[in-house]
Coordinates of C-alpha atoms in Angstrom, one line a residue:
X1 CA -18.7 -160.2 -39.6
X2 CA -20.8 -160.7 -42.8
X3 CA -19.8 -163.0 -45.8
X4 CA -22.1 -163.4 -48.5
X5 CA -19.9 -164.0 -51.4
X6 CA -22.1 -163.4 -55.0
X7 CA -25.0 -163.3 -52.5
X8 CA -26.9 -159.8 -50.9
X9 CA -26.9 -158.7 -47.9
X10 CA -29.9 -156.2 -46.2
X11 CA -30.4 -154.5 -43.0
X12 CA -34.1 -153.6 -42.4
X13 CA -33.5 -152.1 -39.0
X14 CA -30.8 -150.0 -37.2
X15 CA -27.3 -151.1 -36.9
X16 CA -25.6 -150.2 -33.6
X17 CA -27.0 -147.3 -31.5
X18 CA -26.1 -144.9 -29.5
X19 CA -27.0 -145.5 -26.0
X20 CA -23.5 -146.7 -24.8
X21 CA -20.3 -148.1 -26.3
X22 CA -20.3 -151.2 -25.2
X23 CA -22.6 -152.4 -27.3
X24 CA -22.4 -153.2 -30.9
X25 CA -19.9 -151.0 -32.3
X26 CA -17.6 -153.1 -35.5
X27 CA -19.0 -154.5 -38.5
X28 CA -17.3 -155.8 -41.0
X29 CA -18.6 -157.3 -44.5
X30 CA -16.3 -159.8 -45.9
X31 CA -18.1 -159.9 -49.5
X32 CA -21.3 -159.5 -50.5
X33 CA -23.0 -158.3 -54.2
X34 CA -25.3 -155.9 -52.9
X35 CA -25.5 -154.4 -49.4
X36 CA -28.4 -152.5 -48.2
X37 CA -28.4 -150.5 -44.8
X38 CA -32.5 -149.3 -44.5
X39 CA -32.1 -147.9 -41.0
X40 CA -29.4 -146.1 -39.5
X41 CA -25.3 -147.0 -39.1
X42 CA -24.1 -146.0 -35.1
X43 CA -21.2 -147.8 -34.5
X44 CA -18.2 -146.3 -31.9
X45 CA -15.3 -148.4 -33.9
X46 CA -14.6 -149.0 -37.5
X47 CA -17.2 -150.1 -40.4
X48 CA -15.5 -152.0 -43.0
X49 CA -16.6 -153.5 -46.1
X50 CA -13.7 -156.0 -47.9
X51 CA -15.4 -156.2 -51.2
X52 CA -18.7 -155.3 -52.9
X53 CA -19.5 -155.9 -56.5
X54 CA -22.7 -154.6 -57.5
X55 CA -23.7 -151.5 -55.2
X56 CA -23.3 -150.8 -51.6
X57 CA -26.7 -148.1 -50.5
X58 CA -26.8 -146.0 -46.8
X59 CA -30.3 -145.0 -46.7
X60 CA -30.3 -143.8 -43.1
X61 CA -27.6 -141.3 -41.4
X62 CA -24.1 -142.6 -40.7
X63 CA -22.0 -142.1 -37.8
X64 CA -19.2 -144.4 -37.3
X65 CA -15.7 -144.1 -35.5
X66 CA -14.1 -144.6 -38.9
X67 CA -14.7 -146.2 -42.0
X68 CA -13.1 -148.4 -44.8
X69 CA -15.4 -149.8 -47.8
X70 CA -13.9 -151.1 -50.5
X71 CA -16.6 -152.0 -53.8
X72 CA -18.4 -151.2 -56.8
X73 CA -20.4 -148.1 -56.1
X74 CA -21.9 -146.0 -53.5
X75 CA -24.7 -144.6 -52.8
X76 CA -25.3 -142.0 -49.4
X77 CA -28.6 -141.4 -49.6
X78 CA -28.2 -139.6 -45.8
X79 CA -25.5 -137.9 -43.5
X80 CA -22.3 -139.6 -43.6
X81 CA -20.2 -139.0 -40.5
X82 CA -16.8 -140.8 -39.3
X83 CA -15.0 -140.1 -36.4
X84 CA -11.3 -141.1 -38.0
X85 CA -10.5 -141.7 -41.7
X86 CA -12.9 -142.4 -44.1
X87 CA -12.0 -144.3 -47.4
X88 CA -13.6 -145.4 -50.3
X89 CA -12.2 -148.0 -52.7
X90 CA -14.6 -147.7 -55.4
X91 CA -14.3 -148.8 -58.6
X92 CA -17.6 -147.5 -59.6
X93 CA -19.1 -143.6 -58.8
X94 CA -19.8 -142.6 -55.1
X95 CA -22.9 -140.6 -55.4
X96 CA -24.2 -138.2 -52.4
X97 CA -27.5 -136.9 -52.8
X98 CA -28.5 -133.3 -51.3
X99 CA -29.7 -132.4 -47.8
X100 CA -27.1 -133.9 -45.7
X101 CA -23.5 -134.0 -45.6
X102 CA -20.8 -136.0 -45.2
X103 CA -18.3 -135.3 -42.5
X104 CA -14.9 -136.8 -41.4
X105 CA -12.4 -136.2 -38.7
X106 CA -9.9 -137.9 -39.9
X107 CA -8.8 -137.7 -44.1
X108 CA -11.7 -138.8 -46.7
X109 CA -10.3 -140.2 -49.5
X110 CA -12.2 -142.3 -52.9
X111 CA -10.6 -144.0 -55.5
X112 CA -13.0 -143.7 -58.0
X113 CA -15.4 -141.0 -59.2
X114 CA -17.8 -139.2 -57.3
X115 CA -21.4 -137.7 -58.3
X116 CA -21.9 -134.8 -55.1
X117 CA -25.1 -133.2 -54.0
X118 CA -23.8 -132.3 -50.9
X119 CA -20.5 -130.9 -48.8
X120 CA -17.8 -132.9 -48.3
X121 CA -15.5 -131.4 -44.7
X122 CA -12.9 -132.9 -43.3
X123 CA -11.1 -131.2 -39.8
X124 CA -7.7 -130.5 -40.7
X125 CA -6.8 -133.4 -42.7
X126 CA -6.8 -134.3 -46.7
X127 CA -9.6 -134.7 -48.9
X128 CA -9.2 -136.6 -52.2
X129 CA -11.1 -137.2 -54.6
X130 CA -9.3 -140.4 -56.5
X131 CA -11.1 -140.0 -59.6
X132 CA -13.8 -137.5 -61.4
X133 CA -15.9 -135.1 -59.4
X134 CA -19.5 -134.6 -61.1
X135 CA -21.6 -131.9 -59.3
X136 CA -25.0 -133.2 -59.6
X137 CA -27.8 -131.4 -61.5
X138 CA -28.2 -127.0 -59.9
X139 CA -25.7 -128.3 -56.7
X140 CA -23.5 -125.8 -55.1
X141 CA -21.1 -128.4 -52.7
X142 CA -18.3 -127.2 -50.7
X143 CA -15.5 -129.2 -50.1
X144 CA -13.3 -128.4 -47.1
X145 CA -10.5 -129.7 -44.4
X146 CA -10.9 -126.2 -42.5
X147 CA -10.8 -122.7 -42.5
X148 CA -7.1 -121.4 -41.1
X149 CA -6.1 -125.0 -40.7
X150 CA -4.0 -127.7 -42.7
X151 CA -5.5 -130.4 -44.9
X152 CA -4.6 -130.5 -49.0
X153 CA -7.6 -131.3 -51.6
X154 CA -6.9 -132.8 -54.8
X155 CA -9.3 -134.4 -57.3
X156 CA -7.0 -136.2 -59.5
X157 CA -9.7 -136.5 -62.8
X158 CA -11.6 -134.1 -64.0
X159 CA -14.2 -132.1 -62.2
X160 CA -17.5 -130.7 -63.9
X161 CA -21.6 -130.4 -63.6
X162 CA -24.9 -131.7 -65.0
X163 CA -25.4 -130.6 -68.6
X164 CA -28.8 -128.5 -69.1
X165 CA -31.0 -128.0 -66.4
X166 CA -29.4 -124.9 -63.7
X167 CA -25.9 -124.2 -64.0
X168 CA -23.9 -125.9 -60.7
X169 CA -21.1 -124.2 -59.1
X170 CA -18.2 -125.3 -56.6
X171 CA -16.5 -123.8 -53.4
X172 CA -13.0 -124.9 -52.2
X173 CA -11.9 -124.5 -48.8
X174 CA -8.5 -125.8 -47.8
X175 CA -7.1 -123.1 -44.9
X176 CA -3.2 -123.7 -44.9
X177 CA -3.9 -127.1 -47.3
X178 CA -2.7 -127.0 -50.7
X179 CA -5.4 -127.3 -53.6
X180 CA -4.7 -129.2 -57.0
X181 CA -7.3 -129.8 -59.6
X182 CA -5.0 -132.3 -62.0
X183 CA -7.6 -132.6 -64.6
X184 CA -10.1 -130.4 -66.6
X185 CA -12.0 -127.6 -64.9
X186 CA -15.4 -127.1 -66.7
X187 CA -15.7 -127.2 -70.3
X188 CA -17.0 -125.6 -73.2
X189 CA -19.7 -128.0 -74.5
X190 CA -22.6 -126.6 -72.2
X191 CA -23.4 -123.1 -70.4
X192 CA -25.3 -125.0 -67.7
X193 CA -22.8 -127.6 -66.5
X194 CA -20.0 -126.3 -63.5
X195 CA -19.8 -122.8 -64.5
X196 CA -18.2 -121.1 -61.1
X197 CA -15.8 -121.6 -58.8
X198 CA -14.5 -120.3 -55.6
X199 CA -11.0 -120.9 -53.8
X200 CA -11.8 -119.5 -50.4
X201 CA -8.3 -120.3 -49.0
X202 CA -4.8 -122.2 -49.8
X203 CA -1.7 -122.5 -49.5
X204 CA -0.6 -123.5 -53.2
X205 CA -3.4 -123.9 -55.7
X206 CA -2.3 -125.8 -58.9
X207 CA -4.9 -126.2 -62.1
X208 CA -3.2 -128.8 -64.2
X209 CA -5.8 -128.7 -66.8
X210 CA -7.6 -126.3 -68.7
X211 CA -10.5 -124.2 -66.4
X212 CA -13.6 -123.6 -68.6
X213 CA -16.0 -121.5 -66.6
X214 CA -19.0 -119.1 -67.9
X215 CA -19.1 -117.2 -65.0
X216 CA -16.7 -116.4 -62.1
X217 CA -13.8 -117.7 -61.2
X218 CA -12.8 -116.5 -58.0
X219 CA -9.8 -116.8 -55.2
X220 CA -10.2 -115.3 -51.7
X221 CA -6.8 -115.9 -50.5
X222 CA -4.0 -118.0 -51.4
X223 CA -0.7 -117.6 -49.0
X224 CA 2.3 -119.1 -51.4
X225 CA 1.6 -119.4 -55.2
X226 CA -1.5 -120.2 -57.8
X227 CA -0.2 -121.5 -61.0
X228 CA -2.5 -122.2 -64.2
X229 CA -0.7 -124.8 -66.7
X230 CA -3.9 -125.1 -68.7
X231 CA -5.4 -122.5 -71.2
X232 CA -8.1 -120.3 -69.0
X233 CA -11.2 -119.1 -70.3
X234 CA -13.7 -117.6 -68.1
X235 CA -16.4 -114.9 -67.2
X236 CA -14.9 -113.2 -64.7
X237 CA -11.9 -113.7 -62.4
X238 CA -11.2 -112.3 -59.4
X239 CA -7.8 -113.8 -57.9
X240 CA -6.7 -112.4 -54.4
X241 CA -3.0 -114.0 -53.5
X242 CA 0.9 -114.2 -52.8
X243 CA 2.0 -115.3 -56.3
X244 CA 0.4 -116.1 -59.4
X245 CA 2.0 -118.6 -62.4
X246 CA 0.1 -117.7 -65.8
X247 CA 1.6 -120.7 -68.2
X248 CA -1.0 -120.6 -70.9
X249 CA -3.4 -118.4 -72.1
X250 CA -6.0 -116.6 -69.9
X251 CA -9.1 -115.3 -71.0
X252 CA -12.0 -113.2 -69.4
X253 CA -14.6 -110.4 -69.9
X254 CA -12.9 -108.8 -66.4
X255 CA -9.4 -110.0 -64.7
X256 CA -8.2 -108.5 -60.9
X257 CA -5.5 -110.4 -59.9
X258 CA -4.2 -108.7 -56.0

């Protein structure tokens, strides 16, 4: 256990290792301002982190039997993996550069917003995003609990790219899950922020807010209903499903709905 209170706490070398499980495997940081990890996390049992208030930084690869980090903001500058749950309390953004991924057995869940380089796959069990999802500058994430499997995603704010640069696009994959988007999808004020988006498979697929998309907006399957209670406006859309709920206006250059 680490208590640091206003004060910072670093790790220069590894944390934990793999060689056997008897070893270190729990850490826990009481309180700290800023927490730096420079090598890499292995630890069998839980990481936890009780409070953070500037930033909390994983430069080196993660893999922890589960984890529960409650703080400021985030950064996971490596691969993120967790054996059981994973949550995030942030009250700042959660960013996850490109290259590596973050995986969890168990449900991932933030409570804040997240900047995403990078997939995001859980096996079978939810995946929520607490706050706004920001795709960072030409990234093309997937989020996913599992292909044929159960496991909802919801991102409860809005969800959008990088203005200028390359255009980023997203891909949703929830098997049996449910998929909600509660906020905005998109928007109209640049041609180069999140401009596609692809449902691969759900169960029930609810956009709450309006989808704003310059290209492609497409569904692969969806087993029960997709409903739309904001206005629409895309490039394309093509919508394979059971049921589809149109509840504002729709627009498109093409529309296949089957």
């Amino acid at each position: 256990t680490v208590l640091a209170g206003t004060g910072n706490v670093t790790f220069t070398g590894a944390v934990g290792n793999a060689v056997n499980a008897t070893e270190l495997e729990a850490l826990t940081i009481t309180s700290a301002a800023t927490t730096l990890f420079s090598g890499a996390v292995t630890l069998a049992n839980a990481l936890t982190q009780s409070a953070g208030s500037v930033a909390t930084t994983f430069t080196g690869a993660v893999s922890v039997g589960s984890a529960a980090l409650t703080g400021t903001a985030f950064n996971l500058n490596n691969s993120f993996a967790s054996a059981g749950t994973t949550a995030f309390t942030n009250s700042g953004v959660l960013t996850k550069n490109a290259g590596t991924n973050i995986t969890s057995t168990g449900a991932f869940s933030t409570t804040g917003a997240v900047n995403l380089a990078a997939n995001i796959t859980t096996t079978s069990t939810d995946l929520t995003i607490g706050g706004d999802l920001v795709l960072a500058e030409a990234a093309a994430p997937t989020l996913s609990t599992g292909a044929g499997t159960a496991g909802n995603i919801l991102v409860s704010g809005t969800t959008n790219g990088t203005a200028l640069g390359v255009a980023e696009s997203l891909t949703v994959l929830a098997g049996t899950g449910n998929v909600t988007f509660t906020g905005a999808v998109g928007n109209a004020t640049d041609a180069l922020e999140l401009e596609a988006l692809t449902i691969t498979s759900a169960a029930t697929t609810l956009f709450s807010g309006a989808v704003t998309l310059s290209n492609a907006l497409t569904q692969t399957a969806g087993s029960v209903a997709t409903t739309f209670t904001g206005a629409v406006s895309v490039g394309s859309a093509a919508l394979t499903g059971t049921a589809f709920n149109v509840n504002n206006s729709f627009a498109s250059d093409s529309i296949s709905m089957r």
